[in-house]
């Protein structure tokens, strides 16, 4: 998604429900339902959805650490897009990924940079020896296996990760699934992540969290997002949620973009020398 404008323009005049609105709905949904969602590139949403970026600038900060590392592992690399953006990769750079379309995309992007892509099930153990890397990174991991991260880090090595925080974009989730239990809303708590890292023998040296504004400007953007981020509404298909999508389309046309809030936290932890 692209960053939002500093001063969002006011919503356009409401469109009256009717055949024209229904035709727009059908066209937007058909387009979003047909486009490929392989990889982890959200550029298709440019002009259709916006998301504020965390203040810490993960990609830039990660690249700075990569420039000083000799061996690095990127866990759950997705399509490899973030790692491929790093100007200088360490002499030994490895990425893991579990989803076959992403493995193919990551291989295409990273092999020319000299990085190795390893197919991995995202479950312990990591397919590497003890103390193999002086830097381990991960952007938005589904699960963080702290004991495995501690095992593969060399003494003095660093784990650097931006993660999805609690109740992220739950305005979208609850629009389609209804109110979520308190346990679901509290999951992925940054303080719990820090406690788990320390329990695995790592020292947490940085922990920051932010909540960020997200806007969906048309129903196609919502469909694309839910097809790509499959854990938001598990089993999502257009046919299964057609009535809710149609209602939300009318609301966006009448009231302007659908607003949600993403939750992100940054955690950096080190293994003692």
Coordinates of C-alpha atoms in Angstrom, one line a residue:
X1 CA 0.0 0.0 0.0
X2 CA 1.1 3.6 -0.6
X3 CA 1.4 6.1 2.2
X4 CA -1.7 8.3 2.7
X5 CA -1.6 12.0 1.7
X6 CA -0.9 14.4 4.5
X7 CA -4.3 16.1 4.1
X8 CA -6.8 13.6 2.7
X9 CA -9.2 15.1 0.2
X10 CA -12.9 15.1 1.3
X11 CA -15.0 12.2 0.1
X12 CA -16.8 12.7 -3.2
X13 CA -20.5 13.1 -3.3
X14 CA -22.4 10.0 -2.5
X15 CA -23.4 7.8 -5.4
X16 CA -27.1 6.8 -5.4
X17 CA -27.6 3.0 -5.3
X18 CA -28.8 1.7 -8.6
X19 CA -27.7 0.0 -11.8
X20 CA -24.6 2.2 -12.2
X21 CA -23.4 1.4 -8.7
X22 CA -24.1 -2.3 -9.2
X23 CA -22.1 -2.2 -12.4
X24 CA -19.1 -0.5 -10.7
X25 CA -19.3 -3.1 -7.9
X26 CA -19.3 -6.0 -10.4
X27 CA -16.3 -4.5 -12.4
X28 CA -14.2 -3.8 -9.3
X29 CA -14.8 -7.1 -7.7
X30 CA -14.1 -9.1 -10.9
X31 CA -10.9 -7.2 -11.5
X32 CA -9.6 -7.8 -7.9
X33 CA -10.7 -11.4 -7.9
X34 CA -8.7 -12.1 -11.1
X35 CA -5.4 -10.4 -10.4
X36 CA -2.5 -12.5 -9.2
X37 CA -1.8 -12.4 -5.4
X38 CA 1.6 -14.2 -5.6
X39 CA 4.5 -12.6 -3.8
X40 CA 4.4 -9.9 -1.2
X41 CA 4.2 -6.8 -3.4
X42 CA 1.2 -4.6 -2.7
X43 CA 1.8 -2.2 -5.6
X44 CA -1.6 -3.2 -7.2
X45 CA -3.2 -1.2 -4.4
X46 CA -1.6 2.1 -5.4
X47 CA -4.3 4.7 -5.7
X48 CA -6.8 2.4 -4.2
X49 CA -5.6 1.9 -0.6
X50 CA -3.2 3.7 1.8
X51 CA -1.4 2.6 4.9
X52 CA 0.7 4.8 7.2
X53 CA 4.2 3.5 7.7
X54 CA 5.8 2.9 11.1
X55 CA 8.2 5.7 12.1
X56 CA 11.2 3.5 12.5
X57 CA 11.6 2.6 8.8
X58 CA 12.1 -1.1 8.9
X59 CA 13.5 -1.7 5.4
X60 CA 16.1 1.1 5.8
X61 CA 17.1 0.0 9.4
X62 CA 17.4 -3.6 8.2
X63 CA 19.5 -2.7 5.3
X64 CA 21.9 -0.8 7.6
X65 CA 22.3 -4.0 9.7
X66 CA 22.8 -6.1 6.6
X67 CA 25.6 -3.9 5.5
X68 CA 27.5 -4.7 8.7
X69 CA 26.8 -8.4 8.8
X70 CA 28.9 -11.3 7.4
X71 CA 26.1 -13.9 7.5
X72 CA 22.3 -13.3 7.5
X73 CA 19.1 -15.2 7.5
X74 CA 15.7 -13.8 6.5
X75 CA 13.0 -15.9 7.9
X76 CA 9.6 -16.1 6.0
X77 CA 10.9 -13.8 3.3
X78 CA 7.6 -13.9 1.3
X79 CA 8.4 -13.1 -2.3
X80 CA 11.8 -11.7 -1.3
X81 CA 10.9 -8.2 -2.1
X82 CA 12.2 -6.6 1.1
X83 CA 15.4 -8.5 1.1
X84 CA 16.0 -7.8 -2.6
X85 CA 15.7 -4.0 -1.8
X86 CA 18.9 -4.1 0.4
X87 CA 21.8 -2.3 -1.3
X88 CA 24.5 -4.6 0.2
X89 CA 23.8 -8.2 1.2
X90 CA 26.2 -10.0 3.4
X91 CA 28.6 -12.5 1.7
X92 CA 26.4 -15.3 3.1
X93 CA 22.7 -14.5 2.8
X94 CA 19.9 -17.1 3.1
X95 CA 16.1 -16.7 3.0
X96 CA 13.4 -19.2 4.0
X97 CA 9.9 -19.4 2.7
X98 CA 7.1 -22.0 2.8
X99 CA 4.5 -21.0 0.1
X100 CA 5.5 -22.4 -3.3
X101 CA 4.5 -19.3 -5.4
X102 CA 6.5 -17.1 -3.0
X103 CA 9.5 -19.5 -3.2
X104 CA 9.6 -19.2 -7.0
X105 CA 9.3 -15.4 -6.8
X106 CA 12.0 -15.1 -4.1
X107 CA 14.3 -17.3 -6.1
X108 CA 13.8 -15.1 -9.1
X109 CA 14.6 -11.9 -7.2
X110 CA 17.3 -13.2 -4.8
X111 CA 19.5 -15.7 -6.8
X112 CA 20.9 -12.9 -9.0
X113 CA 22.0 -11.2 -5.8
X114 CA 23.8 -14.3 -4.6
X115 CA 21.3 -15.2 -1.9
X116 CA 20.1 -18.7 -1.4
X117 CA 16.3 -19.4 -0.9
X118 CA 15.5 -22.5 1.2
X119 CA 12.0 -24.1 1.2
X120 CA 11.0 -24.4 4.8
X121 CA 7.7 -25.3 6.5
X122 CA 7.9 -22.4 9.0
X123 CA 8.0 -24.9 11.9
X124 CA 11.0 -25.8 14.1
X125 CA 13.7 -26.8 13.7
X126 CA 15.2 -24.3 11.3
X127 CA 17.3 -26.2 8.7
X128 CA 20.6 -24.7 9.8
X129 CA 23.3 -25.5 12.3
X130 CA 23.9 -23.8 15.6
X131 CA 25.4 -20.3 15.6
X132 CA 25.2 -20.1 11.8
X133 CA 24.3 -16.4 11.4
X134 CA 25.3 -13.1 13.0
X135 CA 22.0 -11.5 11.8
X136 CA 18.5 -12.9 11.6
X137 CA 15.7 -10.8 10.3
X138 CA 12.0 -11.3 9.6
X139 CA 9.3 -8.9 8.4
X140 CA 5.8 -9.9 9.6
X141 CA 6.5 -13.5 10.5
X142 CA 3.4 -15.6 11.1
X143 CA 5.1 -17.3 14.1
X144 CA 8.4 -16.5 15.8
X145 CA 10.2 -19.6 17.1
X146 CA 12.4 -17.8 19.7
X147 CA 14.4 -20.9 20.8
X148 CA 15.3 -21.6 17.2
X149 CA 16.3 -18.0 16.5
X150 CA 18.5 -18.1 19.6
X151 CA 20.1 -21.4 18.5
X152 CA 21.1 -20.2 15.0
X153 CA 22.4 -16.9 16.1
X154 CA 26.1 -16.6 16.7
X155 CA 27.3 -15.2 20.0
X156 CA 26.7 -11.4 19.8
X157 CA 24.3 -11.9 16.9
X158 CA 21.1 -9.9 16.4
X159 CA 17.5 -10.7 15.7
X160 CA 15.8 -7.7 14.0
X161 CA 12.1 -7.9 13.1
X162 CA 9.0 -5.9 12.4
X163 CA 5.9 -7.8 13.4
X164 CA 2.1 -7.5 13.2
X165 CA 0.7 -6.4 16.6
X166 CA -2.6 -7.1 18.3
X167 CA -6.0 -6.6 16.6
X168 CA -4.3 -5.4 13.4
X169 CA -6.9 -4.3 10.7
X170 CA -9.6 -5.8 12.9
X171 CA -12.1 -3.3 11.5
X172 CA -12.0 -5.4 8.3
X173 CA -11.9 -8.7 10.1
X174 CA -14.9 -7.9 12.3
X175 CA -16.9 -6.4 9.4
X176 CA -16.9 -9.9 7.8
X177 CA -16.7 -12.2 10.8
X178 CA -18.4 -10.2 13.5
X179 CA -16.9 -9.3 17.0
X180 CA -13.8 -11.4 17.8
X181 CA -13.0 -12.9 21.2
X182 CA -10.9 -11.0 23.6
X183 CA -8.1 -13.6 23.3
X184 CA -7.9 -13.0 19.5
X185 CA -7.8 -9.2 20.0
X186 CA -4.9 -9.6 22.5
X187 CA -2.8 -12.0 20.5
X188 CA 0.6 -10.9 19.1
X189 CA 1.3 -8.6 22.1
X190 CA 4.7 -7.0 21.9
X191 CA 5.4 -7.4 25.6
X192 CA 4.7 -11.1 25.3
X193 CA 7.1 -11.3 22.4
X194 CA 9.8 -9.6 24.5
X195 CA 9.2 -12.0 27.4
X196 CA 9.5 -15.0 25.0
X197 CA 12.7 -13.7 23.5
X198 CA 14.2 -13.3 27.0
X199 CA 13.0 -16.7 28.0
X200 CA 15.0 -18.1 25.0
X201 CA 18.1 -16.4 26.3
X202 CA 18.1 -13.3 24.2
X203 CA 18.5 -9.7 25.5
X204 CA 15.8 -7.3 24.1
X205 CA 17.5 -4.0 23.2
X206 CA 14.6 -2.3 21.4
X207 CA 10.8 -2.6 21.5
X208 CA 8.5 -0.1 19.9
X209 CA 4.8 -0.3 18.8
X210 CA 2.5 1.9 16.7
X211 CA -1.0 1.9 15.5
X212 CA -1.4 3.2 11.9
X213 CA -4.3 4.4 9.7
X214 CA -5.3 2.3 6.8
X215 CA -7.9 3.4 4.1
X216 CA -9.6 1.3 1.4
X217 CA -10.9 3.6 -1.3
X218 CA -12.9 1.0 -3.3
X219 CA -14.3 -2.5 -2.8
X220 CA -11.7 -4.0 -5.2
X221 CA -9.0 -3.0 -2.7
X222 CA -10.8 -4.9 0.1
X223 CA -11.2 -8.0 -2.1
X224 CA -7.5 -8.0 -3.1
X225 CA -6.3 -7.5 0.5
X226 CA -8.4 -10.4 1.8
X227 CA -7.3 -12.7 -1.0
X228 CA -3.6 -11.8 -0.4
X229 CA -3.6 -11.7 3.5
X230 CA -5.4 -15.0 3.8
X231 CA -5.4 -15.2 7.6
X232 CA -7.5 -12.1 8.0
X233 CA -10.8 -13.8 6.9
X234 CA -9.9 -17.5 6.6
X235 CA -11.4 -19.1 3.6
X236 CA -12.4 -15.8 2.0
X237 CA -13.9 -15.9 -1.4
X238 CA -16.0 -13.3 -3.2
X239 CA -19.0 -15.7 -3.6
X240 CA -18.9 -16.6 0.2
X241 CA -19.1 -13.0 1.2
X242 CA -20.9 -11.3 -1.7
X243 CA -23.7 -9.7 0.4
X244 CA -21.2 -8.1 2.9
X245 CA -19.0 -6.9 0.0
X246 CA -22.0 -5.4 -1.8
X247 CA -23.1 -3.6 1.4
X248 CA -19.5 -2.3 2.0
X249 CA -19.3 -1.1 -1.6
X250 CA -22.4 1.0 -1.0
X251 CA -21.0 2.4 2.2
X252 CA -17.7 3.4 0.6
X253 CA -19.5 5.1 -2.3
X254 CA -21.7 7.0 0.2
X255 CA -19.2 7.8 3.0
X256 CA -15.8 7.6 1.5
X257 CA -12.9 5.2 2.2
X258 CA -13.3 2.4 4.7
X259 CA -10.9 3.2 7.6
X260 CA -9.1 0.6 9.6
X261 CA -5.9 0.6 11.7
X262 CA -2.9 -1.7 11.4
X263 CA -0.8 -2.6 14.4
X264 CA 3.0 -3.0 14.1
X265 CA 5.9 -3.5 16.5
X266 CA 9.6 -3.5 16.2
X267 CA 11.7 -5.9 18.2
X268 CA 15.5 -6.2 18.3
X269 CA 17.2 -8.8 20.5
X270 CA 20.8 -10.0 20.9
X271 CA 22.5 -13.2 21.9
X272 CA 25.1 -12.7 24.6
X273 CA 28.7 -13.2 23.6

